[in-house]
Amino acid sequence: MRAPARPRRVVLEARAKLNLGLAVGPMRADGYHDIASVFQSVSLADTLIAERTARGYSLRIEHEFVALKGAAPARGRAHVPAGTDNLVLRAARHACERLALPGGVRFRLIKRIPSRAGLGGGSADAAAAILACARLHGLRLPRARRIALALGIGSDVPFAITGGTAIVTGRGEKLSRSRLAEPFRALVAVPRWRVSTPEAFARIDRGKYALTAWGRSLRFAGSLRRKRLRIEDALRLGNVFEKVLQHRRPEFESLCRRIRAAGLLAPRMTGSGSGVFGVVPRGHSVREAAAKFSGPELLFAVRSVGTGLQSRTQR
Ligand code: C5P
């Protein structure tokens, strides 16, 4: 069935991402950093429901706990701002203003992706809000327009709009789509402590980590731009944020040890943390690996997917 021209209601799955590798360059004149990263959409997703209204923007947030292990975090909820600071409302206002769309939108967000964990949940929600606003008005935006709107909200939002597998450079807006040689499954462990992205970038500047390996990392990321990407190759890019953990280093190292002890491969931090993922070896059971994992972290089972946003249109 073809989507109606102006549906009353749009439902979107907004998927989390993993950074299979992430290198950071020196700070630029605009205060941002160039990055070289392999982004991968995964199955863990929030749901955004958007309805056209006569005027104004509103948002109701519900939390759904989908971790395989770990206690539902009471404090974790405070990490998601419910008011005008929420990325859904900021992105909706931004998109509707830029696109001169009339009326308002009522949003309902079902949150499953933990925040400040490096999983890109806020960016995925923002990307979903931009697409929802366009769809509610029957607009199909060209790729360049979608990416420009997304970059106005945050550096990771262009990837969230595009999704799948991509080698990402610039501030996050230069996307070179790629394809995994084989899909994979992973467990993501999210510690109780979370990370502020601007602070993590500031620690990289103070430690001058960007200056040494950046040129090599950028060339290596460039060499990954081929049709079929092997996850082992992407992981070789490393994640520079693992170097700036300071007093969290012992906890991170303990987590990596416990991920390996559960039979998982290549523990790697995603984004600026605090989430760390381990790849489930081919032929191994996710449930068994999860049962073997010990520790207080929230544990999520994910699989690699080919798109960032998945839509259902309802009358
Ligand atoms: O773009 P976004 O709002 O997500 O970035 C949050 C903060 O992270 C920025 O204000 C900046 O301090 C830092 N950042 C950066 N370089 C990037 C992405 C983010 O310095 N490529």
Tab-separated table of C-alpha atoms and ligand atoms in Angstrom:
chain	number	residue	atom	x	y	z
A	1	MET	CA	0.000	0.000	0.000
A	2	ARG	CA	1.341	3.451	-0.831
A	3	ALA	CA	1.782	5.904	2.039
A	4	PRO	CA	-0.931	8.600	2.100
A	5	ALA	CA	0.192	12.053	0.991
A	6	ARG	CA	-0.306	13.627	4.430
A	7	PRO	CA	-0.750	10.934	7.092
A	8	ARG	CA	-2.240	12.029	10.422
A	9	ARG	CA	0.169	9.839	12.344
A	10	VAL	CA	3.697	8.559	11.727
A	11	VAL	CA	5.446	5.826	13.740
A	12	LEU	CA	9.218	5.463	13.483
A	13	GLU	CA	11.713	3.080	15.029
A	14	ALA	CA	14.844	5.103	15.854
A	15	ARG	CA	17.790	2.737	16.117
A	16	ALA	CA	20.893	2.935	18.263
A	17	LYS	CA	24.406	2.886	16.759
A	18	LEU	CA	27.745	1.430	17.660
A	19	ASN	CA	31.054	3.008	16.697
A	20	LEU	CA	33.065	-0.008	15.564
A	21	GLY	CA	36.061	2.353	15.587
A	22	LEU	CA	36.511	6.038	16.355
A	23	ALA	CA	39.503	8.371	15.907
A	24	VAL	CA	39.507	12.090	16.683
A	25	GLY	CA	41.586	14.867	15.092
A	26	PRO	CA	42.744	18.165	16.607
A	27	MET	CA	40.158	20.803	17.489
A	28	ARG	CA	39.040	22.898	14.501
A	29	ALA	CA	38.470	26.660	14.325
A	30	ASP	CA	34.720	26.130	14.956
A	31	GLY	CA	35.387	24.285	18.239
A	32	TYR	CA	34.413	20.867	16.859
A	33	HIS	CA	36.777	18.012	16.019
A	34	ASP	CA	37.192	16.091	12.801
A	35	ILE	CA	36.502	12.420	13.364
A	36	ALA	CA	37.171	9.224	11.425
A	37	SER	CA	34.758	6.531	12.483
A	38	VAL	CA	32.864	3.426	11.414
A	39	PHE	CA	29.230	3.773	12.458
A	40	GLN	CA	26.883	0.785	12.519
A	41	SER	CA	23.105	0.826	13.164
A	42	VAL	CA	21.893	-1.861	15.568
A	43	SER	CA	18.522	-3.365	16.423
A	44	LEU	CA	18.016	-1.680	19.833
A	45	ALA	CA	15.535	1.137	19.130
A	46	ASP	CA	13.313	3.835	20.587
A	47	THR	CA	9.844	4.341	19.075
A	48	LEU	CA	8.660	7.823	18.112
A	49	ILE	CA	4.962	8.397	17.403
A	50	ALA	CA	4.140	11.768	15.818
A	51	GLU	CA	0.677	13.256	15.183
A	52	ARG	CA	-0.210	16.442	13.368
A	53	THR	CA	-1.940	19.065	15.545
A	54	ALA	CA	-3.248	22.589	14.938
A	55	ARG	CA	-0.356	24.263	16.731
A	56	GLY	CA	2.546	23.819	19.176
A	57	TYR	CA	4.938	20.964	19.932
A	58	SER	CA	4.520	18.549	22.835
A	59	LEU	CA	6.325	15.416	23.982
A	60	ARG	CA	5.421	12.581	26.322
A	61	ILE	CA	8.216	10.156	27.255
A	62	GLU	CA	7.701	6.571	28.427
A	63	HIS	CA	10.544	4.270	29.473
A	64	GLU	CA	10.606	0.618	28.505
A	65	PHE	CA	13.276	-1.508	30.142
A	66	VAL	CA	14.655	-4.014	27.642
A	67	ALA	CA	18.045	-4.970	29.155
A	68	LEU	CA	18.752	-8.716	29.440
A	69	LYS	CA	20.472	-8.125	32.763
A	70	GLY	CA	20.869	-5.371	35.327
A	71	ALA	CA	18.431	-3.363	37.400
A	72	ALA	CA	16.153	-0.735	35.828
A	73	PRO	CA	17.938	2.560	36.538
A	74	ALA	CA	15.859	5.035	38.520
A	75	ARG	CA	18.471	7.737	37.959
A	76	GLY	CA	18.954	6.932	34.279
A	77	ARG	CA	15.601	8.508	33.513
A	78	ALA	CA	16.790	11.909	34.659
A	79	HIS	CA	19.368	11.803	31.837
A	80	VAL	CA	16.614	12.295	29.253
A	81	PRO	CA	15.327	15.873	29.394
A	82	ALA	CA	11.537	15.949	29.063
A	83	GLY	CA	11.123	19.656	28.253
A	84	THR	CA	12.140	21.916	25.389
A	85	ASP	CA	15.758	20.700	25.737
A	86	ASN	CA	14.748	17.283	24.485
A	87	LEU	CA	16.302	16.636	21.088
A	88	VAL	CA	12.924	15.522	19.676
A	89	LEU	CA	11.376	18.937	20.296
A	90	ARG	CA	14.506	20.832	19.240
A	91	ALA	CA	14.752	18.840	16.010
A	92	ALA	CA	11.020	19.189	15.254
A	93	ARG	CA	11.059	22.972	15.732
A	94	HIS	CA	14.240	23.278	13.682
A	95	ALA	CA	12.902	21.147	10.802
A	96	CYS	CA	9.411	22.722	10.741
A	97	GLU	CA	10.855	26.241	10.772
A	98	ARG	CA	13.410	25.542	8.058
A	99	LEU	CA	10.872	23.743	5.904
A	100	ALA	CA	8.122	26.312	6.676
A	101	LEU	CA	5.713	23.561	7.738
A	102	PRO	CA	2.450	24.856	9.263
A	103	GLY	CA	0.689	23.598	12.426
A	104	GLY	CA	2.185	21.615	15.280
A	105	VAL	CA	3.139	18.071	16.263
A	106	ARG	CA	2.334	15.898	19.288
A	107	PHE	CA	5.087	13.350	20.023
A	108	ARG	CA	5.157	10.225	22.136
A	109	LEU	CA	8.609	8.701	22.668
A	110	ILE	CA	9.103	5.177	23.982
A	111	LYS	CA	12.690	5.191	25.267
A	112	ARG	CA	14.658	1.962	25.334
A	113	ILE	CA	18.176	3.145	24.386
A	114	PRO	CA	20.141	4.169	27.498
A	115	SER	CA	21.352	7.766	27.360
A	116	ARG	CA	24.929	9.072	27.631
A	117	ALA	CA	26.194	5.600	26.806
A	118	GLY	CA	27.638	6.251	23.316
A	119	LEU	CA	24.696	4.514	21.644
A	120	GLY	CA	23.365	7.607	19.867
A	121	GLY	CA	19.856	7.409	21.315
A	122	GLY	CA	19.273	11.176	21.411
A	123	SER	CA	20.575	11.566	17.848
A	124	ALA	CA	18.331	8.719	16.647
A	125	ASP	CA	15.300	10.392	18.269
A	126	ALA	CA	16.214	13.739	16.658
A	127	ALA	CA	16.604	12.092	13.239
A	128	ALA	CA	13.206	10.425	13.693
A	129	ALA	CA	11.610	13.782	14.613
A	130	ILE	CA	12.984	15.435	11.446
A	131	LEU	CA	11.749	12.610	9.226
A	132	ALA	CA	8.368	12.494	11.025
A	133	CYS	CA	7.751	16.219	10.456
A	134	ALA	CA	8.535	15.859	6.754
A	135	ARG	CA	6.342	12.742	6.407
A	136	LEU	CA	3.368	14.335	8.213
A	137	HIS	CA	3.381	16.953	5.460
A	138	GLY	CA	3.947	14.483	2.633
A	139	LEU	CA	7.458	15.812	1.971
A	140	ARG	CA	10.227	13.627	0.590
A	141	LEU	CA	13.470	15.466	1.288
A	142	PRO	CA	16.571	15.017	-0.875
A	143	ARG	CA	19.488	13.381	0.960
A	144	ALA	CA	21.581	16.582	1.080
A	145	ARG	CA	18.667	18.494	2.650
A	146	ARG	CA	18.071	15.786	5.253
A	147	ILE	CA	21.760	15.775	6.196
A	148	ALA	CA	21.938	19.584	6.447
A	149	LEU	CA	18.854	19.676	8.706
A	150	ALA	CA	20.287	16.867	10.820
A	151	LEU	CA	23.682	18.564	11.251
A	152	GLY	CA	21.862	21.624	12.618
A	153	ILE	CA	20.877	19.481	15.620
A	154	GLY	CA	24.038	17.469	16.319
A	155	SER	CA	27.143	15.908	14.792
A	156	ASP	CA	25.814	12.317	14.977
A	157	VAL	CA	22.338	13.108	13.599
A	158	PRO	CA	23.345	12.910	9.875
A	159	PHE	CA	24.365	9.272	10.389
A	160	ALA	CA	21.206	8.595	12.410
A	161	ILE	CA	19.118	9.802	9.442
A	162	THR	CA	21.060	7.635	6.984
A	163	GLY	CA	21.869	4.559	9.106
A	164	GLY	CA	23.276	1.187	8.102
A	165	THR	CA	27.068	0.959	7.943
A	166	ALA	CA	29.118	4.070	7.123
A	167	ILE	CA	32.646	5.450	7.260
A	168	VAL	CA	32.074	8.871	8.796
A	169	THR	CA	34.445	11.850	8.592
A	170	GLY	CA	34.273	15.640	8.941
A	171	ARG	CA	32.351	16.616	12.066
A	172	GLY	CA	30.041	13.681	11.362
A	173	GLU	CA	28.388	14.904	8.154
A	174	LYS	CA	30.616	13.209	5.556
A	175	LEU	CA	29.108	9.783	5.148
A	176	SER	CA	30.470	7.073	2.924
A	177	ARG	CA	28.003	4.183	2.939
A	178	SER	CA	29.501	0.745	3.310
A	179	ARG	CA	28.280	-2.835	3.717
A	180	LEU	CA	29.272	-5.424	6.277
A	181	ALA	CA	30.756	-8.581	4.800
A	182	GLU	CA	28.607	-10.419	7.353
A	183	PRO	CA	26.000	-9.249	9.884
A	184	PHE	CA	26.965	-9.666	13.545
A	185	ARG	CA	25.408	-9.902	16.991
A	186	ALA	CA	26.842	-8.213	20.059
A	187	LEU	CA	26.195	-7.643	23.729
A	188	VAL	CA	26.466	-4.055	24.927
A	189	ALA	CA	27.288	-3.473	28.605
A	190	VAL	CA	26.363	-0.053	29.997
A	191	PRO	CA	27.895	0.910	33.353
A	192	ARG	CA	25.983	2.948	35.928
A	193	TRP	CA	28.385	5.841	35.290
A	194	ARG	CA	27.724	7.734	32.087
A	195	VAL	CA	29.780	10.151	29.981
A	196	SER	CA	29.367	13.764	28.902
A	197	THR	CA	30.541	14.010	25.270
A	198	PRO	CA	31.898	17.609	25.432
A	199	GLU	CA	33.923	16.685	28.549
A	200	ALA	CA	35.339	13.614	26.828
A	201	PHE	CA	36.429	15.742	23.821
A	202	ALA	CA	37.995	18.272	26.215
A	203	ARG	CA	40.029	15.464	27.846
A	204	ILE	CA	41.303	14.441	24.394
A	205	ASP	CA	42.465	18.051	23.797
A	206	ARG	CA	44.188	18.253	27.180
A	207	GLY	CA	45.967	14.930	26.627
A	208	LYS	CA	46.894	15.908	23.029
A	209	TYR	CA	45.825	12.408	21.963
A	210	ALA	CA	44.535	13.696	18.657
A	211	LEU	CA	47.898	14.923	17.424
A	212	THR	CA	49.856	11.694	17.318
A	213	ALA	CA	47.880	8.959	15.566
A	214	TRP	CA	45.343	11.108	13.693
A	215	GLY	CA	46.923	11.102	10.209
A	216	ARG	CA	47.417	7.342	10.327
A	217	SER	CA	43.866	6.748	11.596
A	218	LEU	CA	42.374	8.948	8.876
A	219	ARG	CA	44.261	7.023	6.189
A	220	PHE	CA	43.237	3.715	7.728
A	221	ALA	CA	39.554	4.781	7.863
A	222	GLY	CA	39.858	5.792	4.183
A	223	SER	CA	41.209	2.337	3.326
A	224	LEU	CA	38.028	0.798	4.825
A	225	ARG	CA	35.905	2.487	2.145
A	226	ARG	CA	35.262	-0.622	0.171
A	227	LYS	CA	32.085	-2.480	-0.593
A	228	ARG	CA	32.299	-5.319	1.940
A	229	LEU	CA	33.571	-4.335	5.361
A	230	ARG	CA	34.910	-6.978	7.712
A	231	ILE	CA	34.122	-6.158	11.320
A	232	GLU	CA	37.633	-7.284	12.359
A	233	ASP	CA	39.092	-4.564	10.101
A	234	ALA	CA	36.743	-1.856	11.421
A	235	LEU	CA	37.647	-2.737	15.019
A	236	ARG	CA	41.341	-2.184	14.244
A	237	LEU	CA	40.638	1.564	14.096
A	238	GLY	CA	40.356	1.489	17.916
A	239	ASN	CA	38.538	4.108	19.983
A	240	VAL	CA	40.580	7.076	21.241
A	241	PHE	CA	38.047	7.752	24.022
A	242	GLU	CA	39.279	4.575	25.747
A	243	LYS	CA	42.518	6.524	26.396
A	244	VAL	CA	40.912	9.394	28.328
A	245	LEU	CA	38.935	7.541	30.992
A	246	GLN	CA	41.083	8.762	33.898
A	247	HIS	CA	39.617	7.505	37.208
A	248	ARG	CA	37.182	5.217	35.327
A	249	ARG	CA	40.042	3.231	33.760
A	250	PRO	CA	40.050	0.370	36.349
A	251	GLU	CA	36.272	-0.091	35.916
A	252	PHE	CA	36.614	-0.062	32.123
A	253	GLU	CA	39.422	-2.623	32.233
A	254	SER	CA	37.429	-4.845	34.583
A	255	LEU	CA	34.448	-4.617	32.207
A	256	CYS	CA	36.626	-5.594	29.198
A	257	ARG	CA	37.935	-8.609	31.145
A	258	ARG	CA	34.404	-9.723	32.049
A	259	ILE	CA	33.236	-9.288	28.428
A	260	ARG	CA	36.104	-11.532	27.272
A	261	ALA	CA	35.374	-14.046	30.057
A	262	ALA	CA	31.803	-14.331	28.711
A	263	GLY	CA	33.329	-15.595	25.434
A	264	LEU	CA	32.806	-12.332	23.508
A	265	LEU	CA	35.339	-10.846	21.069
A	266	ALA	CA	37.089	-7.488	20.972
A	267	PRO	CA	35.617	-5.402	23.786
A	268	ARG	CA	35.358	-1.885	22.398
A	269	MET	CA	33.911	1.355	23.747
A	270	THR	CA	31.191	2.949	21.599
A	271	GLY	CA	31.282	6.726	21.031
A	272	SER	CA	32.695	8.556	24.038
A	273	GLY	CA	31.293	5.794	26.273
A	274	SER	CA	30.329	4.603	28.710
A	275	GLY	CA	28.886	1.639	26.776
A	276	VAL	CA	31.266	-1.191	25.793
A	277	PHE	CA	30.310	-3.920	23.335
A	278	GLY	CA	31.593	-7.416	22.699
A	279	VAL	CA	30.910	-9.295	19.481
A	280	VAL	CA	29.260	-12.721	19.786
A	281	PRO	CA	31.448	-15.237	17.893
A	282	ARG	CA	29.765	-16.912	14.926
A	283	GLY	CA	27.818	-20.001	15.976
A	284	HIS	CA	27.700	-18.978	19.662
A	285	SER	CA	24.507	-18.338	21.607
A	286	VAL	CA	23.706	-14.790	22.717
A	287	ARG	CA	21.737	-16.107	25.707
A	288	GLU	CA	24.652	-18.277	26.850
A	289	ALA	CA	27.121	-15.396	26.541
A	290	ALA	CA	24.726	-13.146	28.500
A	291	ALA	CA	24.336	-15.824	31.197
A	292	LYS	CA	28.153	-16.050	31.505
A	293	PHE	CA	28.555	-12.292	31.882
A	294	SER	CA	28.880	-11.185	35.501
A	295	GLY	CA	28.663	-7.635	36.784
A	296	PRO	CA	26.287	-4.807	37.653
A	297	GLU	CA	26.144	-3.290	34.136
A	298	LEU	CA	22.974	-3.189	32.053
A	299	LEU	CA	23.340	-5.751	29.283
A	300	PHE	CA	21.647	-5.384	25.883
A	301	ALA	CA	21.574	-7.880	23.017
A	302	VAL	CA	21.847	-6.212	19.601
A	303	ARG	CA	22.354	-7.215	15.987
A	304	SER	CA	23.659	-5.149	13.100
A	305	VAL	CA	20.919	-3.731	10.826
A	306	GLY	CA	20.942	-1.988	7.453
A	307	THR	CA	18.909	1.151	8.273
A	308	GLY	CA	18.766	3.720	11.065
A	309	LEU	CA	15.082	4.678	10.844
A	310	GLN	CA	12.275	2.263	10.157
A	311	SER	CA	8.884	3.781	9.448
A	312	ARG	CA	5.260	2.731	9.609
A	313	THR	CA	2.636	5.185	8.402
A	314	GLN	CA	-0.838	5.088	9.948
A	315	ARG	CA	-4.013	6.880	8.948
B	1	C5P	O1	27.337	18.029	17.756
B	1	C5P	P1	26.958	17.701	19.170
B	1	C5P	O2	26.022	18.709	19.764
B	1	C5P	O3	26.465	16.309	19.356
B	1	C5P	O4	28.300	17.773	19.984
B	1	C5P	C1	28.333	17.911	21.379
B	1	C5P	C2	29.701	18.429	21.771
B	1	C5P	O5	30.685	17.420	21.530
B	1	C5P	C3	30.175	19.645	20.986
B	1	C5P	O6	29.761	20.842	21.584
B	1	C5P	C4	31.678	19.495	21.036
B	1	C5P	O7	32.177	19.914	22.276
B	1	C5P	C5	31.870	17.990	20.980
B	1	C5P	N1	32.084	17.486	19.610
B	1	C5P	C6	33.260	17.795	18.953
B	1	C5P	N2	33.484	17.311	17.693
B	1	C5P	C7	32.583	16.504	17.089
B	1	C5P	C8	31.376	16.174	17.753
B	1	C5P	C9	31.155	16.677	19.012
B	1	C5P	O8	34.118	18.506	19.495
B	1	C5P	N3	32.832	16.022	15.866
